[in-house]
PDB file of C-alpha atoms and ligand atoms in Angstrom:
ATOM      1  CA  MET A  25      25.475   8.437  -2.992  1.00  0.00           C
ATOM      2  CA  SER A  26      23.560   5.799  -4.970  1.00  0.00           C
ATOM      3  CA  LYS A  27      19.987   5.188  -4.278  1.00  0.00           C
ATOM      4  CA  VAL A  28      18.647   2.230  -2.338  1.00  0.00           C
ATOM      5  CA  VAL A  29      16.060   0.115  -4.399  1.00  0.00           C
ATOM      6  CA  ILE A  30      13.353  -1.100  -2.412  1.00  0.00           C
ATOM      7  CA  LEU A  31      11.440  -4.105  -4.139  1.00  0.00           C
ATOM      8  CA  ASP A  32       7.966  -4.901  -3.096  1.00  0.00           C
ATOM      9  CA  GLY A  33       6.204  -7.963  -4.469  1.00  0.00           C
ATOM     10  CA  GLY A  34       2.640  -7.702  -3.303  1.00  0.00           C
ATOM     11  CA  HIS A  35       0.069 -10.060  -1.632  1.00  0.00           C
ATOM     12  CA  GLY A  36       0.644 -13.433  -0.039  1.00  0.00           C
ATOM     13  CA  VAL A  37       0.142 -17.270   0.027  1.00  0.00           C
ATOM     14  CA  ASP A  38      -2.871 -16.295   2.258  1.00  0.00           C
ATOM     15  CA  CYS A  39      -4.366 -13.604   0.002  1.00  0.00           C
ATOM     16  CA  ALA A  40      -7.696 -14.569  -1.423  1.00  0.00           C
ATOM     17  CA  GLY A  41      -8.448 -14.300  -4.939  1.00  0.00           C
ATOM     18  CA  LYS A  42      -5.122 -12.575  -6.751  1.00  0.00           C
ATOM     19  CA  ARG A  43      -4.790 -15.792  -8.774  1.00  0.00           C
ATOM     20  CA  SER A  44      -5.460 -16.823 -12.603  1.00  0.00           C
ATOM     21  CA  PRO A  45      -8.298 -19.311 -13.813  1.00  0.00           C
ATOM     22  CA  ILE A  46      -7.079 -22.776 -13.997  1.00  0.00           C
ATOM     23  CA  TRP A  47      -6.396 -23.272 -17.546  1.00  0.00           C
ATOM     24  CA  GLY A  48      -7.087 -26.184 -19.477  1.00  0.00           C
ATOM     25  CA  ASP A  49      -3.717 -27.933 -18.800  1.00  0.00           C
ATOM     26  CA  GLY A  50      -4.148 -27.365 -15.154  1.00  0.00           C
ATOM     27  CA  SER A  51      -1.668 -24.656 -14.680  1.00  0.00           C
ATOM     28  CA  GLN A  52      -2.272 -21.672 -12.713  1.00  0.00           C
ATOM     29  CA  LEU A  53      -0.763 -18.546 -11.772  1.00  0.00           C
ATOM     30  CA  LEU A  54      -1.010 -17.126  -8.445  1.00  0.00           C
ATOM     31  CA  GLU A  55       0.106 -13.419  -8.089  1.00  0.00           C
ATOM     32  CA  TRP A  56       2.019 -13.590  -4.903  1.00  0.00           C
ATOM     33  CA  GLU A  57       4.315 -16.239  -6.366  1.00  0.00           C
ATOM     34  CA  PHE A  58       4.529 -14.256  -9.543  1.00  0.00           C
ATOM     35  CA  ASN A  59       5.407 -11.131  -7.748  1.00  0.00           C
ATOM     36  CA  ARG A  60       7.760 -12.658  -5.642  1.00  0.00           C
ATOM     37  CA  ASP A  61       9.729 -14.455  -8.549  1.00  0.00           C
ATOM     38  CA  ILE A  62      10.095 -11.235 -10.373  1.00  0.00           C
ATOM     39  CA  VAL A  63      11.457  -9.504  -7.327  1.00  0.00           C
ATOM     40  CA  ARG A  64      13.814 -12.048  -6.828  1.00  0.00           C
ATOM     41  CA  ARG A  65      14.874 -12.162 -10.651  1.00  0.00           C
ATOM     42  CA  ILE A  66      15.251  -8.253 -10.408  1.00  0.00           C
ATOM     43  CA  ALA A  67      17.281  -8.647  -7.001  1.00  0.00           C
ATOM     44  CA  ALA A  68      19.731 -11.123  -8.651  1.00  0.00           C
ATOM     45  CA  MET A  69      20.238  -8.796 -11.413  1.00  0.00           C
ATOM     46  CA  LEU A  70      20.781  -5.770  -9.038  1.00  0.00           C
ATOM     47  CA  LYS A  71      23.066  -7.737  -7.167  1.00  0.00           C
ATOM     48  CA  ALA A  72      25.310  -8.831  -9.899  1.00  0.00           C
ATOM     49  CA  GLU A  73      25.457  -4.975 -10.871  1.00  0.00           C
ATOM     50  CA  GLY A  74      26.264  -3.920  -7.297  1.00  0.00           C
ATOM     51  CA  ILE A  75      22.951  -1.725  -6.836  1.00  0.00           C
ATOM     52  CA  LYS A  76      21.871  -1.776  -3.295  1.00  0.00           C
ATOM     53  CA  PHE A  77      18.414  -3.117  -2.888  1.00  0.00           C
ATOM     54  CA  GLU A  78      16.066  -4.160  -0.148  1.00  0.00           C
ATOM     55  CA  ILE A  79      13.380  -6.964  -0.479  1.00  0.00           C
ATOM     56  CA  LEU A  80      10.210  -5.393   1.475  1.00  0.00           C
ATOM     57  CA  VAL A  81       8.232  -8.609   1.928  1.00  0.00           C
ATOM     58  CA  PRO A  82      10.634 -11.787   2.270  1.00  0.00           C
ATOM     59  CA  GLU A  83       7.891 -13.524   3.937  1.00  0.00           C
ATOM     60  CA  ASP A  84       5.383 -15.684   1.892  1.00  0.00           C
ATOM     61  CA  ASN A  85       2.331 -14.357   3.707  1.00  0.00           C
ATOM     62  CA  ASP A  86       0.576 -11.209   3.339  1.00  0.00           C
ATOM     63  CA  VAL A  87       2.028  -8.506   4.957  1.00  0.00           C
ATOM     64  CA  SER A  88      -0.430  -5.580   5.401  1.00  0.00           C
ATOM     65  CA  LEU A  89       0.001  -2.503   3.405  1.00  0.00           C
ATOM     66  CA  PRO A  90       0.757  -0.174   6.657  1.00  0.00           C
ATOM     67  CA  GLU A  91       3.404  -2.378   7.586  1.00  0.00           C
ATOM     68  CA  ARG A  92       5.017  -2.397   4.310  1.00  0.00           C
ATOM     69  CA  CYS A  93       4.714   1.204   3.952  1.00  0.00           C
ATOM     70  CA  ARG A  94       6.035   1.661   7.796  1.00  0.00           C
ATOM     71  CA  ARG A  95       9.428  -0.684   6.352  1.00  0.00           C
ATOM     72  CA  ALA A  96       9.737   1.100   3.293  1.00  0.00           C
ATOM     73  CA  ASN A  97       9.969   4.296   5.289  1.00  0.00           C
ATOM     74  CA  VAL A  98      12.189   3.091   7.854  1.00  0.00           C
ATOM     75  CA  ILE A  99      14.589   2.048   4.662  1.00  0.00           C
ATOM     76  CA  HIS A 100      14.096   5.431   3.306  1.00  0.00           C
ATOM     77  CA  ALA A 101      15.010   7.200   6.540  1.00  0.00           C
ATOM     78  CA  ASP A 102      17.986   4.703   7.484  1.00  0.00           C
ATOM     79  CA  CYS A 103      19.586   5.503   3.912  1.00  0.00           C
ATOM     80  CA  GLY A 104      19.305   9.327   4.063  1.00  0.00           C
ATOM     81  CA  ASN A 105      15.941   9.674   2.308  1.00  0.00           C
ATOM     82  CA  ASN A 106      17.314   8.330  -0.988  1.00  0.00           C
ATOM     83  CA  ALA A 107      15.365   5.216  -1.598  1.00  0.00           C
ATOM     84  CA  VAL A 108      13.023   4.426  -4.489  1.00  0.00           C
ATOM     85  CA  LEU A 109      10.312   1.652  -4.375  1.00  0.00           C
ATOM     86  CA  PHE A 110       9.210  -0.626  -7.282  1.00  0.00           C
ATOM     87  CA  SER A 111       5.810  -2.486  -6.363  1.00  0.00           C
ATOM     88  CA  VAL A 112       5.718  -5.507  -8.901  1.00  0.00           C
ATOM     89  CA  HIS A 113       2.102  -6.912  -9.420  1.00  0.00           C
ATOM     90  CA  GLY A 114       0.198  -8.827 -12.138  1.00  0.00           C
ATOM     91  CA  ASN A 115      -2.782  -7.239 -13.032  1.00  0.00           C
ATOM     92  CA  ALA A 116      -6.597  -8.663 -13.464  1.00  0.00           C
ATOM     93  CA  GLY A 117      -9.678  -7.242 -14.703  1.00  0.00           C
ATOM     94  CA  GLY A 118     -10.237  -8.582 -18.442  1.00  0.00           C
ATOM     95  CA  GLY A 119      -7.578  -6.345 -20.142  1.00  0.00           C
ATOM     96  CA  THR A 120      -4.056  -7.066 -21.820  1.00  0.00           C
ATOM     97  CA  GLY A 121      -0.631  -5.515 -21.727  1.00  0.00           C
ATOM     98  CA  TRP A 122       1.334  -3.431 -19.491  1.00  0.00           C
ATOM     99  CA  GLU A 123       1.036  -0.505 -17.265  1.00  0.00           C
ATOM    100  CA  CYS A 124       2.498   1.389 -14.310  1.00  0.00           C
ATOM    101  CA  TYR A 125       1.165   3.770 -11.793  1.00  0.00           C
ATOM    102  CA  THR A 126       2.643   6.632  -9.507  1.00  0.00           C
ATOM    103  CA  SER A 127       0.506   8.559  -6.915  1.00  0.00           C
ATOM    104  CA  VAL A 128      -1.571  11.502  -8.110  1.00  0.00           C
ATOM    105  CA  GLY A 129      -0.002  14.779  -8.822  1.00  0.00           C
ATOM    106  CA  GLN A 130       3.629  15.405 -10.138  1.00  0.00           C
ATOM    107  CA  THR A 131       6.419  13.962  -7.816  1.00  0.00           C
ATOM    108  CA  LYS A 132       9.927  12.450  -8.458  1.00  0.00           C
ATOM    109  CA  ALA A 133       8.175   9.061  -9.083  1.00  0.00           C
ATOM    110  CA  ASP A 134       6.708  10.053 -12.403  1.00  0.00           C
ATOM    111  CA  ALA A 135      10.170  10.806 -14.075  1.00  0.00           C
ATOM    112  CA  ILE A 136      11.064   7.377 -12.694  1.00  0.00           C
ATOM    113  CA  ALA A 137       7.791   5.848 -14.038  1.00  0.00           C
ATOM    114  CA  THR A 138       8.648   7.525 -17.754  1.00  0.00           C
ATOM    115  CA  VAL A 139      11.734   5.496 -17.694  1.00  0.00           C
ATOM    116  CA  LEU A 140      10.184   2.349 -16.650  1.00  0.00           C
ATOM    117  CA  CYS A 141       7.645   2.807 -19.429  1.00  0.00           C
ATOM    118  CA  LYS A 142      10.124   3.513 -22.060  1.00  0.00           C
ATOM    119  CA  GLU A 143      11.926   0.277 -21.255  1.00  0.00           C
ATOM    120  CA  ALA A 144       8.796  -1.707 -21.082  1.00  0.00           C
ATOM    121  CA  GLU A 145       7.675  -0.162 -24.563  1.00  0.00           C
ATOM    122  CA  LYS A 146      11.109  -0.797 -25.637  1.00  0.00           C
ATOM    123  CA  GLU A 147      10.807  -4.786 -24.825  1.00  0.00           C
ATOM    124  CA  PHE A 148       7.328  -5.647 -25.228  1.00  0.00           C
ATOM    125  CA  ALA A 149       5.877  -3.394 -28.160  1.00  0.00           C
ATOM    126  CA  PRO A 150       7.801  -4.894 -30.794  1.00  0.00           C
ATOM    127  CA  ASP A 151       6.032  -7.961 -29.904  1.00  0.00           C
ATOM    128  CA  GLY A 152       2.494  -6.578 -30.139  1.00  0.00           C
ATOM    129  CA  TRP A 153       1.587  -6.449 -26.671  1.00  0.00           C
ATOM    130  CA  LYS A 154      -0.598  -3.544 -25.932  1.00  0.00           C
ATOM    131  CA  MET A 155       1.275  -0.513 -23.709  1.00  0.00           C
ATOM    132  CA  ARG A 156      -1.448   1.087 -21.793  1.00  0.00           C
ATOM    133  CA  PHE A 157      -0.201   4.492 -21.170  1.00  0.00           C
ATOM    134  CA  ASP A 158      -1.969   7.473 -20.267  1.00  0.00           C
ATOM    135  CA  TYR A 159      -0.628  10.703 -21.644  1.00  0.00           C
ATOM    136  CA  VAL A 160      -3.310  12.874 -20.209  1.00  0.00           C
ATOM    137  CA  ASP A 161      -0.937  14.681 -17.719  1.00  0.00           C
ATOM    138  CA  GLY A 162       2.094  14.499 -20.424  1.00  0.00           C
ATOM    139  CA  ASP A 163       3.547  11.470 -19.122  1.00  0.00           C
ATOM    140  CA  PRO A 164       2.886   7.606 -19.848  1.00  0.00           C
ATOM    141  CA  ASP A 165       2.093   6.159 -16.319  1.00  0.00           C
ATOM    142  CA  LYS A 166      -1.189   6.304 -14.894  1.00  0.00           C
ATOM    143  CA  GLU A 167      -2.004   7.781 -11.414  1.00  0.00           C
ATOM    144  CA  SER A 168      -3.733   6.162  -8.581  1.00  0.00           C
ATOM    145  CA  GLN A 169      -4.507   6.367  -4.806  1.00  0.00           C
ATOM    146  CA  PHE A 170      -3.105   3.075  -4.213  1.00  0.00           C
ATOM    147  CA  TYR A 171      -2.116   2.781  -0.387  1.00  0.00           C
ATOM    148  CA  ILE A 172       1.640   1.798  -1.371  1.00  0.00           C
ATOM    149  CA  LEU A 173       1.629   4.906  -3.404  1.00  0.00           C
ATOM    150  CA  LYS A 174       0.132   7.063  -1.353  1.00  0.00           C
ATOM    151  CA  HIS A 175       1.803   6.470   1.922  1.00  0.00           C
ATOM    152  CA  THR A 176       5.703   6.060   1.086  1.00  0.00           C
ATOM    153  CA  VAL A 177       7.892   8.802   1.682  1.00  0.00           C
ATOM    154  CA  CYS A 178      10.031   7.775  -1.149  1.00  0.00           C
ATOM    155  CA  PRO A 179       9.224   7.848  -4.890  1.00  0.00           C
ATOM    156  CA  ALA A 180       7.288   4.815  -5.503  1.00  0.00           C
ATOM    157  CA  VAL A 181       6.317   3.238  -9.004  1.00  0.00           C
ATOM    158  CA  LEU A 182       3.887   0.649  -9.164  1.00  0.00           C
ATOM    159  CA  SER A 183       4.167  -1.941 -12.479  1.00  0.00           C
ATOM    160  CA  GLU A 184       1.265  -4.025 -13.644  1.00  0.00           C
ATOM    161  CA  ASN A 185       2.867  -6.813 -15.546  1.00  0.00           C
ATOM    162  CA  PHE A 186       0.172  -8.167 -17.790  1.00  0.00           C
ATOM    163  CA  PHE A 187      -3.137  -9.880 -17.190  1.00  0.00           C
ATOM    164  CA  PHE A 188      -3.206 -13.011 -15.103  1.00  0.00           C
ATOM    165  CA  ASP A 189      -7.195 -13.443 -16.093  1.00  0.00           C
ATOM    166  CA  ASN A 190      -5.909 -13.454 -19.895  1.00  0.00           C
ATOM    167  CA  GLU A 191      -4.816 -16.723 -21.123  1.00  0.00           C
ATOM    168  CA  LYS A 192      -2.231 -15.302 -23.498  1.00  0.00           C
ATOM    169  CA  ASP A 193      -0.892 -12.722 -20.918  1.00  0.00           C
ATOM    170  CA  CYS A 194      -0.964 -15.434 -18.222  1.00  0.00           C
ATOM    171  CA  ARG A 195       1.031 -17.740 -20.102  1.00  0.00           C
ATOM    172  CA  PHE A 196       3.731 -15.096 -20.917  1.00  0.00           C
ATOM    173  CA  MET A 197       3.612 -14.353 -17.367  1.00  0.00           C
ATOM    174  CA  MET A 198       4.217 -17.982 -16.377  1.00  0.00           C
ATOM    175  CA  SER A 199       7.192 -18.651 -18.776  1.00  0.00           C
ATOM    176  CA  ASP A 200      10.664 -18.157 -17.641  1.00  0.00           C
ATOM    177  CA  ASP A 201      11.318 -15.828 -20.879  1.00  0.00           C
ATOM    178  CA  GLY A 202       8.434 -13.941 -19.972  1.00  0.00           C
ATOM    179  CA  LYS A 203       9.542 -13.467 -16.153  1.00  0.00           C
ATOM    180  CA  GLU A 204      12.982 -12.814 -17.449  1.00  0.00           C
ATOM    181  CA  ARG A 205      11.943 -10.114 -19.586  1.00  0.00           C
ATOM    182  CA  ILE A 206       9.604  -8.261 -16.977  1.00  0.00           C
ATOM    183  CA  ALA A 207      12.405  -8.481 -14.431  1.00  0.00           C
ATOM    184  CA  LYS A 208      14.974  -7.040 -17.207  1.00  0.00           C
ATOM    185  CA  VAL A 209      12.642  -4.167 -17.548  1.00  0.00           C
ATOM    186  CA  HIS A 210      12.735  -2.990 -14.144  1.00  0.00           C
ATOM    187  CA  PHE A 211      16.505  -3.595 -13.770  1.00  0.00           C
ATOM    188  CA  GLU A 212      17.252  -1.297 -16.986  1.00  0.00           C
ATOM    189  CA  ALA A 213      14.895   1.256 -15.657  1.00  0.00           C
ATOM    190  CA  ILE A 214      16.598   1.054 -12.183  1.00  0.00           C
ATOM    191  CA  LYS A 215      20.263   1.334 -13.526  1.00  0.00           C
ATOM    192  CA  LYS A 216      19.352   4.786 -15.539  1.00  0.00           C
ATOM    193  CA  ILE A 217      17.668   6.268 -12.377  1.00  0.00           C
ATOM    194  CA  VAL A 218      20.083   5.207  -9.448  1.00  0.00           C
TER     195      VAL A 218
HETATM  196 ZN1   ZN B 308      -1.644  -7.149  -7.191  1.00  0.00          ZN
END
């Protein structure tokens, strides 16, 4: 049986912070909007391919992490413990480039994250983007105690798709080309793992 892909666009319209500075031309990225835009694009690609998916947060407002994990765990149970979750984010903190996370320790998510990292590297590295990989434990993903990764039963991977507080990254994130390529990286990885 093919997997059900759970797409999580983090944060909501009512989230404080989680936004870029207002750039010289008056433009600004709001992370919740970016995350949902990427999720919608991935969903459209999956739909066209006939891959089953669920959008975890159809609402615009912020849905709490416990509620998001509860929903994900229901979907996972309902499909015979055969779901995989992708949580899509924009990064902040003054860096640049692309990275992704799994929960701490070796789980099924690590192999999935490795596939996603390879697709991202193929898409972005040729343009000189920094791939923020961490090979300390033998694979390219980073590990973290992020709530959504720790409290979901299904394998879960969280992608941080460039830095919205860095103008070059943010311009890429706001461009249609950038958003389409970020979505495509997830889609290509999903095709390989479902
Ligand atoms: Zn985020």
